[in-house]
C-alpha positions as a LaTeX table, in Angstrom:
\begin{tabular}{lrrr}
\hline
Residue & $x$ (\AA) & $y$ (\AA) & $z$ (\AA) \\
\hline
Met1 & 105.84 & 165.95 & 182.32 \\
Ala2 & 108.48 & 163.32 & 181.91 \\
Phe3 & 112.28 & 164.11 & 182.72 \\
Pro4 & 114.93 & 163.44 & 180.60 \\
Glu5 & 116.01 & 160.38 & 180.18 \\
Ala6 & 119.97 & 161.26 & 181.53 \\
Ile7 & 118.51 & 163.63 & 184.74 \\
Gln8 & 116.13 & 160.12 & 185.39 \\
Lys9 & 119.31 & 158.16 & 185.63 \\
Leu10 & 121.05 & 160.42 & 187.42 \\
Asp11 & 118.04 & 160.26 & 189.98 \\
Ala12 & 118.32 & 156.84 & 190.46 \\
Tyr13 & 121.55 & 156.66 & 191.06 \\
Trp14 & 121.28 & 159.10 & 193.60 \\
Leu15 & 118.80 & 157.18 & 195.35 \\
Tyr16 & 120.06 & 153.95 & 194.90 \\
Leu17 & 123.75 & 155.29 & 197.63 \\
Val18 & 120.84 & 156.61 & 199.49 \\
Asn19 & 118.66 & 154.05 & 199.94 \\
Arg20 & 121.26 & 151.12 & 200.22 \\
Arg21 & 125.09 & 152.06 & 199.22 \\
Trp22 & 125.00 & 154.09 & 201.97 \\
Ser23 & 122.27 & 152.31 & 204.79 \\
Asn24 & 123.09 & 150.81 & 208.09 \\
Leu25 & 120.81 & 149.08 & 210.98 \\
Val26 & 121.23 & 152.53 & 212.84 \\
Phe27 & 119.82 & 154.62 & 209.78 \\
Asp28 & 117.40 & 151.35 & 209.36 \\
Thr29 & 115.62 & 151.60 & 212.99 \\
Val30 & 115.80 & 155.86 & 212.92 \\
Val31 & 115.85 & 157.14 & 210.29 \\
Pro32 & 112.15 & 155.93 & 209.22 \\
Trp33 & 110.69 & 157.15 & 212.21 \\
Leu34 & 111.45 & 160.22 & 210.66 \\
Arg35 & 108.67 & 160.77 & 208.22 \\
Tyr36 & 105.37 & 160.39 & 210.68 \\
Gln37 & 104.17 & 163.56 & 212.22 \\
Glu38 & 102.96 & 161.11 & 215.27 \\
Val39 & 106.64 & 161.77 & 215.90 \\
Trp40 & 107.25 & 165.48 & 216.66 \\
Tyr41 & 103.76 & 167.02 & 218.34 \\
Pro42 & 106.08 & 167.42 & 220.85 \\
Phe43 & 107.37 & 169.41 & 219.09 \\
Tyr44 & 104.39 & 171.25 & 217.77 \\
Ile45 & 102.71 & 171.36 & 221.13 \\
Phe46 & 105.86 & 172.92 & 222.70 \\
Leu47 & 105.86 & 175.77 & 219.00 \\
Ile48 & 102.28 & 176.82 & 220.13 \\
Ala49 & 102.79 & 177.10 & 224.03 \\
Phe50 & 105.62 & 178.66 & 223.45 \\
Ala51 & 103.81 & 181.01 & 221.07 \\
Leu52 & 101.33 & 181.14 & 223.19 \\
Ile53 & 102.68 & 181.83 & 226.57 \\
Asn54 & 105.44 & 183.97 & 224.65 \\
Phe55 & 103.78 & 186.47 & 223.06 \\
Gly56 & 99.87 & 185.63 & 223.78 \\
Lys57 & 97.84 & 187.79 & 221.19 \\
Arg58 & 100.59 & 188.20 & 218.15 \\
Gly59 & 101.48 & 184.44 & 219.04 \\
Ala60 & 97.73 & 183.00 & 218.17 \\
Trp61 & 99.17 & 185.23 & 214.80 \\
Trp62 & 101.71 & 183.41 & 214.81 \\
Ile63 & 100.67 & 179.64 & 215.13 \\
Ala64 & 97.42 & 180.83 & 212.06 \\
Gly65 & 100.73 & 182.26 & 210.15 \\
Phe66 & 102.57 & 179.05 & 210.94 \\
Ile67 & 98.96 & 177.04 & 209.46 \\
Ala68 & 98.82 & 178.77 & 206.56 \\
Thr69 & 102.40 & 178.63 & 205.50 \\
Ile70 & 101.70 & 174.31 & 206.23 \\
Gly71 & 98.96 & 174.73 & 204.00 \\
Leu72 & 99.80 & 177.30 & 201.01 \\
Ser73 & 103.29 & 174.61 & 200.98 \\
Asp74 & 101.12 & 171.82 & 200.60 \\
Thr75 & 98.17 & 172.20 & 198.71 \\
Val76 & 101.12 & 173.92 & 195.85 \\
Ser77 & 102.96 & 170.74 & 196.54 \\
Ser78 & 100.57 & 168.20 & 196.32 \\
Arg79 & 98.01 & 169.61 & 193.74 \\
Leu80 & 99.86 & 171.92 & 191.06 \\
Ile81 & 103.21 & 170.46 & 191.56 \\
Lys82 & 102.77 & 167.00 & 191.63 \\
Leu83 & 99.90 & 166.77 & 189.35 \\
Ser84 & 101.43 & 168.84 & 187.09 \\
Val85 & 105.13 & 166.89 & 186.90 \\
Glu86 & 103.25 & 163.24 & 187.46 \\
Arg87 & 106.16 & 161.61 & 188.23 \\
Leu88 & 105.97 & 158.40 & 189.22 \\
Arg89 & 107.51 & 157.53 & 192.81 \\
Pro90 & 110.77 & 154.61 & 193.20 \\
Cys91 & 108.48 & 152.43 & 194.85 \\
Asn92 & 106.18 & 152.31 & 192.31 \\
Asn93 & 107.75 & 152.33 & 189.61 \\
Val94 & 109.27 & 148.35 & 188.97 \\
Asp95 & 112.36 & 149.42 & 187.17 \\
Val96 & 113.81 & 151.46 & 190.42 \\
Leu97 & 112.02 & 148.79 & 193.00 \\
Gln98 & 114.38 & 146.17 & 191.95 \\
Phe99 & 117.05 & 147.84 & 194.04 \\
Leu100 & 115.51 & 149.50 & 196.20 \\
Gln101 & 115.55 & 148.40 & 199.59 \\
Leu102 & 111.64 & 149.24 & 200.60 \\
Arg103 & 112.04 & 150.33 & 204.68 \\
Val104 & 107.99 & 151.90 & 205.03 \\
Thr105 & 104.97 & 148.86 & 204.75 \\
His106 & 102.99 & 151.23 & 202.64 \\
Cys107 & 104.16 & 153.20 & 199.22 \\
Ser108 & 101.62 & 155.89 & 198.41 \\
Gly109 & 99.40 & 155.95 & 194.82 \\
Gly110 & 100.73 & 159.17 & 194.24 \\
Tyr111 & 103.62 & 161.52 & 192.03 \\
Ser112 & 106.61 & 161.55 & 193.87 \\
Phe113 & 108.15 & 165.49 & 192.58 \\
Thr114 & 107.77 & 167.14 & 194.70 \\
Ser115 & 108.16 & 165.76 & 197.68 \\
Ser116 & 105.32 & 167.06 & 200.07 \\
His117 & 106.85 & 166.03 & 202.75 \\
Ala118 & 110.50 & 167.95 & 202.17 \\
Ala119 & 108.08 & 171.11 & 200.68 \\
Asn120 & 106.19 & 171.29 & 203.88 \\
His121 & 108.75 & 171.18 & 206.68 \\
Phe122 & 110.85 & 173.44 & 204.76 \\
Ala123 & 108.48 & 176.13 & 204.47 \\
Met124 & 108.15 & 175.46 & 208.49 \\
Ala125 & 111.78 & 175.10 & 209.52 \\
Thr126 & 112.00 & 178.65 & 207.22 \\
Phe127 & 109.11 & 180.53 & 209.28 \\
Ile128 & 110.19 & 179.50 & 212.26 \\
Ala129 & 113.63 & 180.55 & 211.66 \\
Ile130 & 112.49 & 184.06 & 210.53 \\
Thr131 & 109.79 & 185.30 & 212.36 \\
Leu132 & 111.67 & 183.29 & 216.01 \\
Gln133 & 115.67 & 184.80 & 215.06 \\
Pro134 & 114.39 & 188.72 & 216.87 \\
Ile135 & 113.46 & 185.96 & 219.58 \\
Val136 & 116.10 & 183.57 & 220.06 \\
Gly137 & 118.55 & 184.32 & 217.42 \\
Lys138 & 120.67 & 182.98 & 215.01 \\
Lys139 & 120.92 & 179.94 & 216.80 \\
Ile140 & 117.24 & 178.86 & 215.40 \\
Lys141 & 118.58 & 177.97 & 211.98 \\
Trp142 & 118.74 & 174.28 & 213.88 \\
Val143 & 115.72 & 174.05 & 212.64 \\
Tyr144 & 116.73 & 173.48 & 209.41 \\
Val145 & 118.89 & 170.34 & 210.17 \\
Trp146 & 115.45 & 169.02 & 211.45 \\
Ala147 & 113.15 & 169.35 & 208.65 \\
Ala148 & 116.26 & 167.79 & 206.15 \\
Ser149 & 116.21 & 165.39 & 208.72 \\
Ile150 & 112.60 & 164.25 & 207.05 \\
Ala151 & 113.59 & 165.46 & 203.56 \\
Tyr152 & 116.84 & 162.86 & 203.84 \\
Ala153 & 114.39 & 160.37 & 205.21 \\
Gln154 & 112.43 & 160.26 & 202.15 \\
Val155 & 114.95 & 159.35 & 200.19 \\
Tyr156 & 116.40 & 157.22 & 202.35 \\
Val157 & 112.96 & 154.25 & 203.23 \\
Gly158 & 112.72 & 154.70 & 198.89 \\
Val159 & 109.60 & 156.66 & 198.15 \\
His160 & 110.93 & 159.79 & 196.76 \\
Tyr161 & 114.21 & 160.61 & 194.56 \\
Pro162 & 117.05 & 163.07 & 196.00 \\
Ile163 & 115.63 & 165.26 & 193.27 \\
Asp164 & 111.74 & 165.29 & 194.64 \\
Val165 & 113.19 & 166.22 & 198.29 \\
Met166 & 115.75 & 169.31 & 196.54 \\
Gly167 & 112.51 & 170.85 & 194.84 \\
Gly168 & 109.95 & 170.75 & 197.53 \\
Ser169 & 113.21 & 171.75 & 199.97 \\
Leu170 & 113.28 & 174.82 & 197.57 \\
Val171 & 109.58 & 174.83 & 197.31 \\
Gly172 & 108.57 & 175.22 & 201.06 \\
Ile173 & 112.02 & 177.58 & 200.92 \\
Ala174 & 110.49 & 179.99 & 198.95 \\
Ile175 & 106.86 & 179.84 & 200.68 \\
Gly176 & 108.82 & 180.54 & 203.91 \\
Trp177 & 110.22 & 183.50 & 203.35 \\
Val178 & 107.20 & 185.08 & 201.58 \\
Thr179 & 104.90 & 183.84 & 204.44 \\
Gly180 & 107.59 & 184.70 & 207.79 \\
Asn181 & 108.03 & 188.46 & 206.12 \\
Tyr182 & 104.61 & 188.93 & 205.54 \\
Phe183 & 103.93 & 188.23 & 209.55 \\
Asn184 & 107.10 & 189.89 & 210.55 \\
Lys185 & 105.84 & 193.12 & 208.36 \\
Lys186 & 102.21 & 192.90 & 209.49 \\
Ile187 & 102.78 & 191.70 & 212.94 \\
Gly188 & 106.15 & 190.99 & 214.40 \\
Leu189 & 107.48 & 189.76 & 217.12 \\
Lys190 & 110.50 & 191.95 & 217.30 \\
Gly191 & 110.70 & 193.19 & 220.77 \\
Leu192 & 108.63 & 190.69 & 222.27 \\
Gly193 & 111.24 & 188.89 & 223.37 \\
Thr194 & 114.58 & 189.43 & 225.49 \\
His195 & 117.33 & 188.51 & 223.03 \\
Ala196 & 119.22 & 191.56 & 222.11 \\
\hline
\end{tabular}
């Protein structure tokens, strides 16, 4: 399924703005690192420890729900949508690549729409926000800043178009909303924390 030419051109222009016009030395150094899951291992370990220490058996179920959310999001984004749409990544499109500064050493051969990084991290963020808000309050919504920074990084380094990450973000939010609310209904953590 091909994107309409007008949308493709507009998306390529937005990509150019993020990748070239709005770039700077600080972002060039920091932003590419946001894409790597290894950078976020301490955060994931903290979440696992937090759930197990504070919620016991229900914490183990929370971890299972968190992992299931990622698996579902990745399957929908990578196996269903990407394989149906078959949009070339900008770094694999010679007409677009000539205007980009590629900030990664490898451009995946996979398809571009939707961004699985965006889908997975917005799914995680939504699951976290919905399930932990009864415990820690509305301040937990900062996780959306974390997800958005990772999504932005995909465009900044030149491996995704803005519409790829927007589409992935919406997919992730929808999946996280479903899994988070399902967890709250069936198991839930309300009443285990100290937040009023």
